[in-house]
mmCIF file of C-alpha atoms in Angstrom:
data_model
loop_
_atom_site.group_PDB
_atom_site.id
_atom_site.type_symbol
_atom_site.label_atom_id
_atom_site.label_comp_id
_atom_site.label_asym_id
_atom_site.label_seq_id
_atom_site.Cartn_x
_atom_site.Cartn_y
_atom_site.Cartn_z
ATOM 1 C CA MET A 1 -210.675 27.696 -24.313
ATOM 2 C CA PRO A 2 -213.607 28.580 -26.398
ATOM 3 C CA LEU A 3 -210.985 27.722 -30.148
ATOM 4 C CA ILE A 4 -209.792 24.801 -27.977
ATOM 5 C CA ILE A 5 -213.375 23.392 -28.251
ATOM 6 C CA ILE A 6 -214.262 24.696 -31.510
ATOM 7 C CA GLY A 7 -211.054 23.158 -32.782
ATOM 8 C CA SER A 8 -212.504 19.310 -31.503
ATOM 9 C CA ILE A 9 -215.819 19.909 -33.139
ATOM 10 C CA PHE A 10 -214.323 19.859 -36.501
ATOM 11 C CA MET A 11 -211.593 17.220 -34.985
ATOM 12 C CA ILE A 12 -215.227 15.419 -34.739
ATOM 13 C CA LEU A 13 -216.226 16.515 -37.945
ATOM 14 C CA ALA A 14 -213.715 15.257 -39.854
ATOM 15 C CA ASN A 15 -212.570 12.581 -38.080
ATOM 16 C CA PHE A 16 -216.029 10.913 -37.061
ATOM 17 C CA PRO A 17 -215.786 7.489 -36.052
ATOM 18 C CA MET A 18 -217.578 5.443 -38.499
ATOM 19 C CA PRO A 19 -217.889 3.533 -41.299
ATOM 20 C CA GLY A 20 -218.131 4.974 -44.769
ATOM 21 C CA TYR A 21 -218.679 8.812 -43.548
ATOM 22 C CA ALA A 22 -215.378 9.840 -44.783
ATOM 23 C CA ASN A 23 -216.877 8.698 -48.591
ATOM 24 C CA PHE A 24 -220.261 9.784 -47.803
ATOM 25 C CA VAL A 25 -219.496 13.150 -46.463
ATOM 26 C CA ASN A 26 -216.472 13.539 -49.693
ATOM 27 C CA GLY A 27 -219.381 12.240 -51.904
ATOM 28 C CA ILE A 28 -221.971 15.189 -50.944
ATOM 29 C CA PHE A 29 -218.868 18.186 -50.942
ATOM 30 C CA GLY A 30 -216.324 16.727 -53.562
ATOM 31 C CA ALA A 31 -213.471 14.829 -53.144
ATOM 32 C CA GLY A 32 -211.016 15.396 -50.284
ATOM 33 C CA PHE A 33 -213.696 17.549 -47.675
ATOM 34 C CA THR A 34 -212.669 15.722 -44.841
ATOM 35 C CA THR A 35 -209.164 17.192 -45.674
ATOM 36 C CA LYS A 36 -210.178 20.801 -45.703
ATOM 37 C CA LEU A 37 -212.583 20.245 -42.793
ATOM 38 C CA LEU A 38 -209.289 20.436 -40.485
ATOM 39 C CA TYR A 39 -208.811 24.291 -41.700
ATOM 40 C CA PRO A 40 -210.567 25.407 -38.544
ATOM 41 C CA ILE A 41 -208.402 23.216 -36.812
ATOM 42 C CA ARG A 42 -204.876 25.300 -38.501
ATOM 43 C CA VAL A 43 -206.671 28.617 -36.711
ATOM 44 C CA THR A 44 -207.148 27.613 -33.245
ATOM 45 C CA PHE A 45 -204.669 24.212 -32.278
ATOM 46 C CA ASP A 46 -201.849 25.084 -33.887
ATOM 47 C CA ILE A 47 -202.313 29.709 -33.054
ATOM 48 C CA VAL A 48 -203.228 27.991 -28.977
ATOM 49 C CA ALA A 49 -199.663 29.806 -27.823
ATOM 50 C CA ILE A 50 -200.436 33.113 -29.347
ATOM 51 C CA LEU A 51 -203.509 33.038 -27.875
ATOM 52 C CA ALA A 52 -202.013 32.645 -24.725
ATOM 53 C CA VAL A 53 -199.193 35.004 -24.780
ATOM 54 C CA ILE A 54 -201.718 37.619 -25.320
ATOM 55 C CA SER A 55 -204.333 36.783 -22.995
ATOM 56 C CA ILE A 56 -202.331 36.431 -20.342
ATOM 57 C CA SER A 57 -199.975 39.849 -20.749
ATOM 58 C CA TYR A 58 -203.593 41.734 -20.985
ATOM 59 C CA GLN A 59 -205.586 40.443 -18.295
ATOM 60 C CA LEU A 60 -202.182 40.298 -15.843
ATOM 61 C CA ALA A 61 -201.840 43.909 -16.736
ATOM 62 C CA LYS A 62 -204.915 45.122 -16.665
ATOM 63 C CA ASP A 63 -204.680 43.319 -12.952
ATOM 64 C CA ARG A 64 -202.020 45.812 -12.629
ATOM 65 C CA GLU A 65 -203.464 48.882 -13.295
ATOM 66 C CA VAL A 66 -201.562 49.549 -16.396
ATOM 67 C CA ASP A 67 -202.246 49.278 -20.943
ATOM 68 C CA GLY A 68 -203.781 45.506 -21.061
ATOM 69 C CA LEU A 69 -203.306 46.154 -25.204
ATOM 70 C CA SER A 70 -200.089 47.225 -25.487
ATOM 71 C CA ALA A 71 -199.107 44.838 -23.086
ATOM 72 C CA GLY A 72 -200.193 42.242 -25.140
ATOM 73 C CA THR A 73 -199.172 43.721 -28.279
ATOM 74 C CA LEU A 74 -195.082 44.124 -26.581
ATOM 75 C CA SER A 75 -195.925 40.367 -25.075
ATOM 76 C CA LEU A 76 -196.694 39.176 -28.166
ATOM 77 C CA ALA A 77 -194.024 40.769 -30.390
ATOM 78 C CA ALA A 78 -191.010 38.963 -27.365
ATOM 79 C CA PHE A 79 -192.322 36.217 -28.302
ATOM 80 C CA LEU A 80 -192.289 36.176 -32.008
ATOM 81 C CA MET A 81 -188.604 37.067 -31.019
ATOM 82 C CA LEU A 82 -187.607 34.027 -29.758
ATOM 83 C CA THR A 83 -189.766 32.213 -32.825
ATOM 84 C CA PRO A 84 -187.347 30.655 -34.853
ATOM 85 C CA VAL A 85 -187.785 31.654 -38.775
ATOM 86 C CA GLN A 86 -187.290 29.160 -40.571
ATOM 87 C CA THR A 87 -186.283 28.410 -44.812
ATOM 88 C CA ILE A 88 -187.718 25.966 -46.342
ATOM 89 C CA ASP A 89 -187.468 24.252 -50.163
ATOM 90 C CA VAL A 90 -188.302 21.792 -51.322
ATOM 91 C CA VAL A 91 -188.263 19.381 -54.405
ATOM 92 C CA LEU A 92 -191.343 18.525 -56.204
ATOM 93 C CA GLN A 93 -191.947 15.088 -58.288
ATOM 94 C CA ASN A 94 -191.590 16.261 -61.506
ATOM 95 C CA GLY A 95 -188.057 17.220 -59.923
ATOM 96 C CA ASP A 96 -188.263 21.225 -59.562
ATOM 97 C CA LYS A 97 -187.044 23.076 -56.852
ATOM 98 C CA LEU A 98 -190.368 25.317 -54.742
ATOM 99 C CA SER A 99 -188.698 26.790 -52.676
ATOM 100 C CA LEU A 100 -191.672 28.119 -49.510
ATOM 101 C CA GLY A 101 -189.396 31.665 -48.217
ATOM 102 C CA LYS A 102 -189.930 31.844 -44.501
ATOM 103 C CA VAL A 103 -191.586 30.302 -42.676
ATOM 104 C CA LEU A 104 -192.938 30.024 -38.183
ATOM 105 C CA PRO A 105 -193.051 26.235 -37.253
ATOM 106 C CA THR A 106 -196.687 26.439 -36.326
ATOM 107 C CA ALA A 107 -194.700 23.710 -33.115
ATOM 108 C CA ASN A 108 -193.896 26.890 -31.352
ATOM 109 C CA LEU A 109 -196.860 28.474 -32.278
ATOM 110 C CA SER A 110 -198.905 25.207 -31.125
ATOM 111 C CA ALA A 111 -199.542 24.215 -27.359
ATOM 112 C CA GLY A 112 -195.711 22.418 -27.945
ATOM 113 C CA GLY A 113 -194.810 26.971 -27.511
ATOM 114 C CA LEU A 114 -197.529 26.799 -24.581
ATOM 115 C CA ILE A 115 -194.828 26.870 -21.623
ATOM 116 C CA VAL A 116 -192.916 29.114 -23.429
ATOM 117 C CA ALA A 117 -196.027 31.468 -24.011
ATOM 118 C CA ILE A 118 -196.529 31.654 -20.990
ATOM 119 C CA LEU A 119 -193.652 32.364 -19.517
ATOM 120 C CA THR A 120 -192.822 35.382 -21.979
ATOM 121 C CA ALA A 121 -196.412 37.158 -21.915
ATOM 122 C CA ILE A 122 -194.738 37.277 -17.500
ATOM 123 C CA ILE A 123 -191.470 38.749 -18.229
ATOM 124 C CA ALA A 124 -192.798 41.005 -20.625
ATOM 125 C CA THR A 125 -195.414 41.857 -18.690
ATOM 126 C CA GLU A 126 -193.833 42.918 -15.316
ATOM 127 C CA ILE A 127 -190.740 44.607 -17.250
ATOM 128 C CA PHE A 128 -193.668 46.709 -18.944
ATOM 129 C CA ILE A 129 -195.133 47.356 -15.595
ATOM 130 C CA PHE A 130 -192.123 47.954 -13.768
ATOM 131 C CA VAL A 131 -191.101 50.839 -16.518
ATOM 132 C CA VAL A 132 -194.396 52.624 -16.727
ATOM 133 C CA LYS A 133 -194.610 52.272 -12.236
ATOM 134 C CA LYS A 134 -191.162 54.142 -12.566
ATOM 135 C CA ASN A 135 -192.483 56.653 -15.548
ATOM 136 C CA TRP A 136 -189.597 56.016 -17.265
ATOM 137 C CA VAL A 137 -192.059 56.167 -20.501
ATOM 138 C CA VAL A 138 -192.180 59.547 -23.238
ATOM 139 C CA LYS A 139 -195.054 62.061 -22.183
ATOM 140 C CA MET A 140 -197.178 64.038 -24.494
ATOM 141 C CA PRO A 141 -198.259 67.230 -23.947
ATOM 142 C CA GLU A 142 -202.106 66.664 -22.618
ATOM 143 C CA SER A 143 -203.578 68.202 -26.179
ATOM 144 C CA VAL A 144 -202.738 64.669 -27.655
ATOM 145 C CA PRO A 145 -205.372 62.203 -27.234
ATOM 146 C CA PRO A 146 -204.963 58.776 -25.026
ATOM 147 C CA ALA A 147 -204.852 56.913 -27.924
ATOM 148 C CA VAL A 148 -201.763 58.414 -29.418
ATOM 149 C CA ALA A 149 -200.314 59.183 -25.999
ATOM 150 C CA LYS A 150 -201.475 55.179 -24.956
ATOM 151 C CA SER A 151 -198.974 54.966 -28.262
ATOM 152 C CA PHE A 152 -196.017 56.658 -27.335
ATOM 153 C CA THR A 153 -196.153 55.599 -23.657
ATOM 154 C CA ALA A 154 -195.057 51.888 -24.886
ATOM 155 C CA ILE A 155 -192.299 52.780 -26.257
ATOM 156 C CA THR A 156 -189.363 52.736 -24.481
ATOM 157 C CA PRO A 157 -190.580 49.539 -22.257
ATOM 158 C CA GLY A 158 -191.434 48.189 -25.389
ATOM 159 C CA LEU A 159 -187.832 49.200 -26.381
ATOM 160 C CA ILE A 160 -185.925 47.463 -23.316
ATOM 161 C CA ILE A 161 -188.672 44.201 -23.831
ATOM 162 C CA LEU A 162 -187.307 43.774 -27.485
ATOM 163 C CA VAL A 163 -183.760 44.415 -25.934
ATOM 164 C CA VAL A 164 -184.256 42.013 -23.490
ATOM 165 C CA PHE A 165 -185.716 39.207 -25.959
ATOM 166 C CA PHE A 166 -182.933 39.955 -28.467
ATOM 167 C CA LEU A 167 -180.626 39.136 -25.968
ATOM 168 C CA ILE A 168 -182.471 35.817 -24.289
ATOM 169 C CA ARG A 169 -182.751 34.740 -28.253
ATOM 170 C CA LEU A 170 -179.242 35.182 -29.204
ATOM 171 C CA GLY A 171 -177.666 34.052 -25.603
ATOM 172 C CA PHE A 172 -179.527 30.533 -26.614
ATOM 173 C CA GLU A 173 -178.034 30.775 -30.275
ATOM 174 C CA SER A 174 -175.277 30.641 -29.467
ATOM 175 C CA THR A 175 -175.861 27.162 -27.153
ATOM 176 C CA SER A 176 -176.075 23.391 -28.273
ATOM 177 C CA TYR A 177 -180.354 23.642 -28.053
ATOM 178 C CA GLN A 178 -179.988 27.227 -30.336
ATOM 179 C CA THR A 179 -183.056 27.826 -29.298
ATOM 180 C CA VAL A 180 -185.101 28.407 -25.963
ATOM 181 C CA PHE A 181 -187.948 26.271 -27.177
ATOM 182 C CA ALA A 182 -184.912 23.181 -27.006
ATOM 183 C CA PHE A 183 -183.648 23.329 -23.759
ATOM 184 C CA ILE A 184 -187.747 23.730 -22.373
ATOM 185 C CA THR A 185 -188.869 21.086 -24.174
ATOM 186 C CA LYS A 186 -185.743 19.413 -22.796
ATOM 187 C CA PHE A 187 -185.311 20.279 -19.219
ATOM 188 C CA VAL A 188 -189.097 21.408 -18.241
ATOM 189 C CA GLY A 189 -191.434 19.849 -20.238
ATOM 190 C CA ALA A 190 -189.711 16.371 -20.381
ATOM 191 C CA PRO A 191 -189.048 15.906 -17.424
ATOM 192 C CA LEU A 192 -192.878 17.049 -16.609
ATOM 193 C CA ALA A 193 -194.588 15.198 -19.073
ATOM 194 C CA LEU A 194 -193.005 11.868 -18.042
ATOM 195 C CA VAL A 195 -194.305 12.485 -13.914
ATOM 196 C CA GLY A 196 -197.529 14.282 -15.041
ATOM 197 C CA LEU A 197 -198.987 11.601 -18.449
ATOM 198 C CA SER A 198 -198.465 8.749 -16.123
ATOM 199 C CA PHE A 199 -201.470 6.984 -14.106
ATOM 200 C CA GLY A 200 -198.936 8.139 -10.491
ATOM 201 C CA GLY A 201 -199.132 11.650 -11.917
ATOM 202 C CA MET A 202 -202.594 11.590 -12.259
ATOM 203 C CA PHE A 203 -203.514 10.746 -8.891
ATOM 204 C CA ALA A 204 -201.075 12.737 -7.489
ATOM 205 C CA THR A 205 -202.460 15.858 -9.423
ATOM 206 C CA VAL A 206 -205.820 14.627 -8.556
ATOM 207 C CA SER A 207 -204.564 13.761 -4.950
ATOM 208 C CA LEU A 208 -202.807 17.880 -5.163
ATOM 209 C CA TYR A 209 -205.648 19.576 -6.159
ATOM 210 C CA SER A 210 -208.882 17.892 -3.564
ATOM 211 C CA PHE A 211 -205.828 18.579 -0.844
ATOM 212 C CA PHE A 212 -206.275 22.248 -2.136
ATOM 213 C CA TRP A 213 -209.932 22.579 -1.791
ATOM 214 C CA THR A 214 -209.820 21.386 1.784
ATOM 215 C CA LEU A 215 -208.310 24.688 2.800
ATOM 216 C CA GLY A 216 -210.735 26.720 0.265
ATOM 217 C CA ILE A 217 -209.243 27.118 -3.035
ATOM 218 C CA HIS A 218 -209.873 27.067 -6.056
ATOM 219 C CA GLY A 219 -207.090 23.529 -6.508
ATOM 220 C CA THR A 220 -208.331 23.527 -9.881
ATOM 221 C CA ARG A 221 -206.961 26.545 -11.048
ATOM 222 C CA VAL A 222 -203.635 26.317 -9.029
ATOM 223 C CA VAL A 223 -202.652 22.562 -10.144
ATOM 224 C CA PHE A 224 -203.404 23.082 -13.616
ATOM 225 C CA GLY A 225 -202.317 26.561 -14.491
ATOM 226 C CA VAL A 226 -199.480 24.171 -14.524
ATOM 227 C CA MET A 227 -200.754 20.587 -15.663
ATOM 228 C CA ASP A 228 -202.341 22.457 -18.474
ATOM 229 C CA SER A 229 -198.838 23.100 -20.678
ATOM 230 C CA ILE A 230 -198.420 19.103 -20.008
ATOM 231 C CA LEU A 231 -202.998 17.894 -21.321
ATOM 232 C CA LEU A 232 -202.395 20.807 -23.966
ATOM 233 C CA PRO A 233 -199.243 19.158 -26.048
ATOM 234 C CA ALA A 234 -200.477 15.877 -25.217
ATOM 235 C CA MET A 235 -203.501 16.665 -26.262
ATOM 236 C CA ASP A 236 -201.940 17.860 -29.686
ATOM 237 C CA GLN A 237 -199.629 14.879 -30.130
ATOM 238 C CA ASN A 238 -203.367 12.949 -30.133
ATOM 239 C CA ARG A 239 -204.619 15.490 -32.347
ATOM 240 C CA SER A 240 -201.503 14.802 -34.610
ATOM 241 C CA ALA A 241 -201.476 10.789 -35.055
ATOM 242 C CA LEU A 242 -205.418 11.190 -35.263
ATOM 243 C CA GLU A 243 -205.031 13.305 -38.582
ATOM 244 C CA ALA A 244 -201.795 10.324 -39.661
ATOM 245 C CA GLY A 245 -203.700 7.973 -39.325
ATOM 246 C CA HIS A 246 -201.113 7.575 -36.559
ATOM 247 C CA GLN A 247 -202.197 5.200 -33.097
ATOM 248 C CA LEU A 248 -203.255 8.031 -30.441
ATOM 249 C CA PRO A 249 -199.512 8.281 -28.191
ATOM 250 C CA ASN A 250 -201.075 9.118 -25.061
ATOM 251 C CA ILE A 251 -203.513 8.399 -22.568
ATOM 252 C CA VAL A 252 -203.425 10.984 -19.874
ATOM 253 C CA THR A 253 -204.653 13.791 -21.653
ATOM 254 C CA LEU A 254 -207.136 17.675 -20.698
ATOM 255 C CA GLN A 255 -209.815 14.799 -21.870
ATOM 256 C CA PHE A 256 -209.386 11.936 -19.915
ATOM 257 C CA TYR A 257 -209.906 13.895 -16.756
ATOM 258 C CA ASP A 258 -212.869 15.888 -18.086
ATOM 259 C CA ASN A 259 -213.727 12.440 -19.149
ATOM 260 C CA PHE A 260 -213.073 9.988 -16.601
ATOM 261 C CA VAL A 261 -212.087 12.255 -13.686
ATOM 262 C CA ASN A 262 -214.253 15.798 -13.276
ATOM 263 C CA SER A 263 -217.144 14.449 -15.257
ATOM 264 C CA LEU A 264 -219.205 12.397 -11.814
ATOM 265 C CA GLY A 265 -219.622 15.248 -9.883
ATOM 266 C CA GLY A 266 -217.171 17.527 -10.921
ATOM 267 C CA CYS A 267 -213.436 18.030 -9.148
ATOM 268 C CA GLY A 268 -213.597 14.854 -6.642
ATOM 269 C CA ALA A 269 -216.177 13.184 -8.185
ATOM 270 C CA THR A 270 -218.952 14.067 -6.199
ATOM 271 C CA LEU A 271 -221.843 12.757 -7.649
ATOM 272 C CA GLY A 272 -221.325 9.011 -5.630
ATOM 273 C CA LEU A 273 -220.867 10.893 -2.540
ATOM 274 C CA ILE A 274 -223.509 13.198 -2.777
ATOM 275 C CA ILE A 275 -226.043 10.094 -3.498
ATOM 276 C CA CYS A 276 -224.552 8.553 -0.131
ATOM 277 C CA ILE A 277 -225.344 11.213 1.311
ATOM 278 C CA ILE A 278 -229.229 11.439 0.520
ATOM 279 C CA LEU A 279 -229.631 7.691 0.347
ATOM 280 C CA ILE A 280 -228.186 6.468 3.616
ATOM 281 C CA GLY A 281 -226.750 9.561 5.667
ATOM 282 C CA LYS A 282 -227.513 10.750 9.009
ATOM 283 C CA SER A 283 -227.733 14.300 9.186
ATOM 284 C CA ARG A 284 -230.479 15.458 8.649
ATOM 285 C CA GLN A 285 -227.983 18.756 7.561
ATOM 286 C CA VAL A 286 -225.807 16.929 5.611
ATOM 287 C CA LYS A 287 -228.838 15.243 3.510
ATOM 288 C CA SER A 288 -230.136 19.102 3.115
ATOM 289 C CA ILE A 289 -227.096 20.455 1.787
ATOM 290 C CA GLY A 290 -226.440 17.112 -0.267
ATOM 291 C CA LYS A 291 -230.179 17.034 -1.677
ATOM 292 C CA LEU A 292 -229.426 21.073 -2.745
ATOM 293 C CA ALA A 293 -225.530 19.843 -4.185
ATOM 294 C CA LEU A 294 -227.168 17.058 -6.149
ATOM 295 C CA ALA A 295 -228.291 19.851 -9.664
ATOM 296 C CA PRO A 296 -224.988 21.446 -9.242
ATOM 297 C CA ALA A 297 -223.106 18.332 -9.456
ATOM 298 C CA ILE A 298 -224.887 16.740 -12.179
ATOM 299 C CA PHE A 299 -223.342 19.420 -14.017
ATOM 300 C CA ASN A 300 -219.923 19.499 -12.920
ATOM 301 C CA ILE A 301 -220.099 22.188 -10.651
ATOM 302 C CA SER A 302 -218.903 20.556 -7.456
ATOM 303 C CA GLU A 303 -217.967 23.984 -5.103
ATOM 304 C CA PRO A 304 -221.439 23.796 -2.569
ATOM 305 C CA ILE A 305 -220.422 20.200 -1.496
ATOM 306 C CA ILE A 306 -216.583 20.617 -1.394
ATOM 307 C CA PHE A 307 -217.099 23.702 0.711
#
C-alpha cells in the first residue's frame, strides 16, 4: 500500500488537472519532464503483483513459524515460472529493425496479475510449509552457520515447488489459453469485475462487509481481501487510460470507495449516525459513546461506534 500511495502522488504530479500545468513544469525542468514523472509509477503500480506474491508468502510462512524469506523467494520464482516471456522486435521509422530481446510483460506483473500472484503465493507457501513440517529437507551439521543451513533447508521444497509450477505452466500451454493469466482473466477476473465494478456489486459489497461488522468481524479486511483483486486492476486501467489521454473506463474503483463510501466516518459511513446520536439521541449512555466516537470517525475510524 505505501508504494501504491507513492505512485499515486507521482501520477498526480504528472497529470495535475490544471490548464497550462504541463507547459509550466516542462518550461522549468525541460521538455518532456512530465513524462519522466511516470518513472516512479513503473516501480510501484507496474510491479504490484510481485510485491503481493512476496509479502503474502512471507507473512503466511512467518505465521506458520517457518522461514518467511525462503518461502517468499520461492513463491516469487513460482510466479515468474508462470509468467510468459515475450520476444519483441520492432521496426523503426527509418526502416531499421531493432530486437528488444526477451521481456516480461508488465501487464502480468502489475495489478492485472494480482489474482495469479495471490493464488501462487498461497499454493507455493503451503507446499513449502508441508515439506518443512514433514522434515523432508537437507540437514546440515550443527557447525554450519544458521543462515547457510536455512538456504540448504529450502532446496527440497524449492525443487518440489518449481516442478509443480513447471507442470502447471506446461498444462496451460497445451490449452488454447496458453497462460494461466489468460485463463484467470476469462473465468475469474472478468466475471468478478462485471459484478464487482457495477452499482449493484458495490451495494452488495458494502452490505456484506457491514454485515460482517455486526458479527464483530473486521468486514473490510474479509471482503476487500477478494475485492482488491478487482478494484486494483480497475484503478490501473484508469491510470493507463489517463496516461494515454483517453476517457477513464471505470467509475467504481478503490478510490471510489475511499472517497464516497468510507470517507464519511469509516466503514458504514458512520459520521452522520454519530452526529444524529449526539444531537437528538435520548440515551445518555449512547450519547456518551457518540461523543467518544466522533473524533475517530472524522479520521475514518469507525470501530468505536460499530462495536
